Tab-separated table of C-alpha atoms in Angstrom:
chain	number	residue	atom	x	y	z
A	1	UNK	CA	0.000	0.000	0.000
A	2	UNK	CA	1.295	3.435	-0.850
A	3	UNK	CA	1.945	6.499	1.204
A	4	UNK	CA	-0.890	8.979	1.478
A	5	UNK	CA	0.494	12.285	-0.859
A	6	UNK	CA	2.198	15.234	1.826
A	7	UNK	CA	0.379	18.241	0.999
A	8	UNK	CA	0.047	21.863	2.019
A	9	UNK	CA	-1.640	21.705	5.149
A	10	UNK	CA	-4.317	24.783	4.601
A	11	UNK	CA	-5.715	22.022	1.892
A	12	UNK	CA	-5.408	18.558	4.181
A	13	UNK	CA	-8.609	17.186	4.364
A	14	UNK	CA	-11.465	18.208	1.862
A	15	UNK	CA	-11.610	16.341	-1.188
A	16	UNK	CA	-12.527	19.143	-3.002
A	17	UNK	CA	-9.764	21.632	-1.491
A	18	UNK	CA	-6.995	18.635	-1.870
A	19	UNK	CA	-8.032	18.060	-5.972
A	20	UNK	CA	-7.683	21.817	-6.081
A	21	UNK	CA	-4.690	21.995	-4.980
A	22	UNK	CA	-3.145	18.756	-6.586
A	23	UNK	CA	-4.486	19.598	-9.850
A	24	UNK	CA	-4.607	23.649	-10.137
A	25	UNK	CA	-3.273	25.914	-7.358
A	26	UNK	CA	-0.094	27.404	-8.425
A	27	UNK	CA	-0.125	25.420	-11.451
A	28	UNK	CA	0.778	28.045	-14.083
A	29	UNK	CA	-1.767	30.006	-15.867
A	30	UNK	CA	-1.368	31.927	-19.499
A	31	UNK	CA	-4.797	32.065	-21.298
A	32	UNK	CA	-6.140	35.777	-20.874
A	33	UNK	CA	-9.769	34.402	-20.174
A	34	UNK	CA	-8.472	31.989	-17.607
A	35	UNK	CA	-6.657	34.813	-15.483
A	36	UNK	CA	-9.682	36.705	-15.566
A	37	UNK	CA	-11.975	34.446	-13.920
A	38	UNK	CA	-9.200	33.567	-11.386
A	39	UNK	CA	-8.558	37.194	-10.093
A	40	UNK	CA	-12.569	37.787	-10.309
A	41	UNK	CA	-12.691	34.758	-8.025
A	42	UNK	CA	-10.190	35.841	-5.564
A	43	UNK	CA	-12.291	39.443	-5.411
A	44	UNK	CA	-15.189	37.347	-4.735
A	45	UNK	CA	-13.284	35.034	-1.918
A	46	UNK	CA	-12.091	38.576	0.034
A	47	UNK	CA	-13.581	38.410	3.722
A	48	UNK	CA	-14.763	34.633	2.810
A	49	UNK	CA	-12.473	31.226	3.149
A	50	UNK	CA	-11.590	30.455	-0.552
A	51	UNK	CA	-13.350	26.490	-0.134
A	52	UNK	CA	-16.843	28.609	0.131
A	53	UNK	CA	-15.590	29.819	-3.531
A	54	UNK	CA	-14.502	26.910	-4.703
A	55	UNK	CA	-17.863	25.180	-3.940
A	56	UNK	CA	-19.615	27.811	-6.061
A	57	UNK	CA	-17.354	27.706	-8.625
A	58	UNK	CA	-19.786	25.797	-11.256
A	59	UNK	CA	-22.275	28.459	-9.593
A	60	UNK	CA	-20.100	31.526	-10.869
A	61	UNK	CA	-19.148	30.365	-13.975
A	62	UNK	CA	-22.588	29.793	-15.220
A	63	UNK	CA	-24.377	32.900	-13.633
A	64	UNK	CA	-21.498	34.851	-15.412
A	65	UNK	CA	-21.767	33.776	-19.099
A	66	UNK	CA	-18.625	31.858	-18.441
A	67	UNK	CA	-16.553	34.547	-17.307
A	68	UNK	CA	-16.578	35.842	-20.882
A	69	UNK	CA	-15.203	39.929	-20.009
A	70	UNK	CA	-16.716	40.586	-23.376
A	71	UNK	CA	-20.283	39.595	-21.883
A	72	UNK	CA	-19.921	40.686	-18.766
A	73	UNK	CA	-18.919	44.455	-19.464
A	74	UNK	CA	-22.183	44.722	-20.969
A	75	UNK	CA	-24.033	44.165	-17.613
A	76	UNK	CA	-26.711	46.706	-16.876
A	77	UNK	CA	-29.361	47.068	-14.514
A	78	UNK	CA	-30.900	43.764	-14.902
A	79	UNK	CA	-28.145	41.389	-15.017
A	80	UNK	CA	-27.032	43.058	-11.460
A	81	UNK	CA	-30.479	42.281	-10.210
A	82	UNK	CA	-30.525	38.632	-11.873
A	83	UNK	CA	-27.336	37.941	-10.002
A	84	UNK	CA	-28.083	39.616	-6.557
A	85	UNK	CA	-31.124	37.065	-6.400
A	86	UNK	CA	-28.705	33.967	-7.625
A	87	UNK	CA	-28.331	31.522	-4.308
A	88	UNK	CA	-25.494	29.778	-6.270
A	89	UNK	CA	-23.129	32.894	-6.208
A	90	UNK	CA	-21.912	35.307	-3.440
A	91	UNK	CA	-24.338	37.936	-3.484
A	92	UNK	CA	-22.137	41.150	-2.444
A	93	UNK	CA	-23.435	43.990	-4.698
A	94	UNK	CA	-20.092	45.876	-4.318
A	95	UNK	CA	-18.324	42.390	-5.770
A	96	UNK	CA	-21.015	41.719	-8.510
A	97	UNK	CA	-20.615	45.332	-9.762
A	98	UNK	CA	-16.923	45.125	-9.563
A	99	UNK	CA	-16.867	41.989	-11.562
A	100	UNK	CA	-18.747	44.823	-14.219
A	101	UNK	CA	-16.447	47.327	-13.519
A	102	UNK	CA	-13.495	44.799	-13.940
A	103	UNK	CA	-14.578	43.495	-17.457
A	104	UNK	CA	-14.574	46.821	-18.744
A	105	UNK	CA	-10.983	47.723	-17.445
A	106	UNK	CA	-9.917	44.246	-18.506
A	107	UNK	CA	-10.891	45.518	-22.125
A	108	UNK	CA	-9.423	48.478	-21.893
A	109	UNK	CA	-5.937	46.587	-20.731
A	110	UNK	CA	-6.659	44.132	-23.721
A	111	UNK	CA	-5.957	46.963	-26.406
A	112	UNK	CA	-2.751	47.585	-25.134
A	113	UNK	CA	-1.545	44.184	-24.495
A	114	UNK	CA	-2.392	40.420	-23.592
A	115	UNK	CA	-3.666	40.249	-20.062
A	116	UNK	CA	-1.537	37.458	-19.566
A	117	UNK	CA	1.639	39.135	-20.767
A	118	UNK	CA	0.724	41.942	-18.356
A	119	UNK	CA	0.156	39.924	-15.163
A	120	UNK	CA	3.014	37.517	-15.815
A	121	UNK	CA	5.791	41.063	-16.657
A	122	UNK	CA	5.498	41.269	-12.296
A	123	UNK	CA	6.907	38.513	-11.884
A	124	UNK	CA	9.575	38.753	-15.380
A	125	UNK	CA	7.720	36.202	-17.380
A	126	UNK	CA	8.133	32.940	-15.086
A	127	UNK	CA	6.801	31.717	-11.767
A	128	UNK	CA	9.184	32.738	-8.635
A	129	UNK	CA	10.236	30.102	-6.504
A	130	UNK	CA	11.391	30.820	-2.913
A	131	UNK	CA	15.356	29.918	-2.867
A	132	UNK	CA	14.980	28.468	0.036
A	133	UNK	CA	12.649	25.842	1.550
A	134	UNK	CA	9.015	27.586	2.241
A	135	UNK	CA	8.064	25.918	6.085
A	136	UNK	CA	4.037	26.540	7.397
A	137	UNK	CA	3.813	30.243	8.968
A	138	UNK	CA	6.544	31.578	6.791
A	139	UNK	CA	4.681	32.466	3.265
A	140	UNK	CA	3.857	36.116	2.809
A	141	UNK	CA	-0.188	37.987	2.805
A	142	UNK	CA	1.628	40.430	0.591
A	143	UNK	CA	5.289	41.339	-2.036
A	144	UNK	CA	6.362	43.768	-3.384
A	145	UNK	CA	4.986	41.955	-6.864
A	146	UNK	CA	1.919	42.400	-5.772
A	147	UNK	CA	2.259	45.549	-4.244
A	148	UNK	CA	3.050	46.601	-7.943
A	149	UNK	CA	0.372	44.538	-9.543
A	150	UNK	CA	-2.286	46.336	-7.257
A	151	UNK	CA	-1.009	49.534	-7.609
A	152	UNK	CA	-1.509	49.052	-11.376
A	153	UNK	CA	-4.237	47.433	-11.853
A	154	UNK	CA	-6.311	50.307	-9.439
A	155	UNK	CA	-4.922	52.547	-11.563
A	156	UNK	CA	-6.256	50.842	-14.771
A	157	UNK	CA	-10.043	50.990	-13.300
A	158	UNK	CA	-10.363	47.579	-11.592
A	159	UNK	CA	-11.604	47.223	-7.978
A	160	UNK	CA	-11.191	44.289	-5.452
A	161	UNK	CA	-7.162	44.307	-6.642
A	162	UNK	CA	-5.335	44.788	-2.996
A	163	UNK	CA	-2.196	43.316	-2.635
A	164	UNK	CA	-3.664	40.147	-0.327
A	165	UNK	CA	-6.134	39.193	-3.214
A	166	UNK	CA	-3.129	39.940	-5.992
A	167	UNK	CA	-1.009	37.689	-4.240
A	168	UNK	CA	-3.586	35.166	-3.310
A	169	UNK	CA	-4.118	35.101	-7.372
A	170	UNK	CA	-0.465	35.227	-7.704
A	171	UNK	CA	-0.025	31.849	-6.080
A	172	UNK	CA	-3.385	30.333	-7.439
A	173	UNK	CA	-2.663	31.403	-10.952
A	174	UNK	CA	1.260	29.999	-10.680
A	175	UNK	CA	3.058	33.026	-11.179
A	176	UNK	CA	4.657	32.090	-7.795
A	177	UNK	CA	5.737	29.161	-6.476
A	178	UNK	CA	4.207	28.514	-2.844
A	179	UNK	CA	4.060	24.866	-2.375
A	180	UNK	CA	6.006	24.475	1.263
A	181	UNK	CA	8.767	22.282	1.996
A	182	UNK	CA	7.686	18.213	2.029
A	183	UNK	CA	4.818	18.615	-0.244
A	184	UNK	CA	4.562	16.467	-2.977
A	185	UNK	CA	3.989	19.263	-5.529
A	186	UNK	CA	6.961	21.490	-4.231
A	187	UNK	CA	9.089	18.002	-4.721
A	188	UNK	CA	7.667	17.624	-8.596
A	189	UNK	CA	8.215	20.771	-9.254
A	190	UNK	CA	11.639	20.392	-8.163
A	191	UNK	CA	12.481	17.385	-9.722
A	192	UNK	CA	11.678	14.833	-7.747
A	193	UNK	CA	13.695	16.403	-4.716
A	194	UNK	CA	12.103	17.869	-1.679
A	195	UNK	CA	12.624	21.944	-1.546
């Protein structure tokens, strides 16, 4: 019989939370559409435990048109009141107008540049990995990559963009590298060695 899998311990212990992280969290990201649902997520998660967003996840995805920004920056009066009635999603009218607001700056951003190229330019184009080995207790709320990610993206017009959610996106979106020291992910994605 094999060993059970070491994991992260903030995941140990909910099917759901443990195929999460096995399968997606900090697993890199590059598709523009992709990153947008993930940061509109975290927004969504802020004052909330992220498994309460994970449970809703089919939830969100279908109540916004699959997180198309295209769709969504179209929104008006009605679609706010369809979702603020939806039981499947969180119904915070400052986070389902943001999600609005966000699609519209996420546009905007779009003409310039890929959103992925944008996001992934904090962090110079590959996911950073802590030199040394990341132990429980010792992984940051905040960076000073996303410090600078926040800091931008207010500035471009989106909302629900602090540092805390940038970074939580950060690591769920792989453009860092949090997987702590004996997990079975940090050792894959280190060769087969423990970090």
């Amino acid at each position: 019989m094999s060993e059970p899998r070491v994991r992260c311990a903030w995941c140990v212990g909910d099917r759901l939370y443990e195929a999460y992280h096995d399968e997606e969290w900090g697993v890199p990201v590059r598709d523009d559409q992709a990153l947008f649902e993930r940061l509109m997520l975290e927004g969504f998660q802020a004052g909330l435990s992220w498994i309460t967003i994970l449970r809703k996840g089919e939830n969100f995805f279908r109540a916004f048109d699959g997180w198309n920004p295209e769709i969504i920056s179209l929104y008006g009066p009605d679609d706010i009141a369809r979702l603020m009635v939806d039981p499947g999603i969180i119904r915070n009218r400052l986070k389902v107008e943001g999600a609005v607001k966000n699609a519209r700056a996420y546009l905007r951003l779009r003409e310039e540049r890929s959103f992925s190229d944008h996001l992934w330019s904090f962090v110079g184009g590959e996911p950073l990995r802590t030199p040394s080995p990341l132990l429980p207790g010792t992984i940051p709320a905040t960076t000073p990559q996303s410090d600078a990610m926040s800091k931008d993206l207010k500035k471009r017009g989106f909302t629900f963009v602090g540092s805390t959610i940038c970074y939580a996106f950060m690591q769920s979106a792989g453009l860092v590298d949090d997987h702590v020291a004996g997990c079975w992910k940090a050792a894959a994605q280190n060769g087969g060695a423990l970090s």
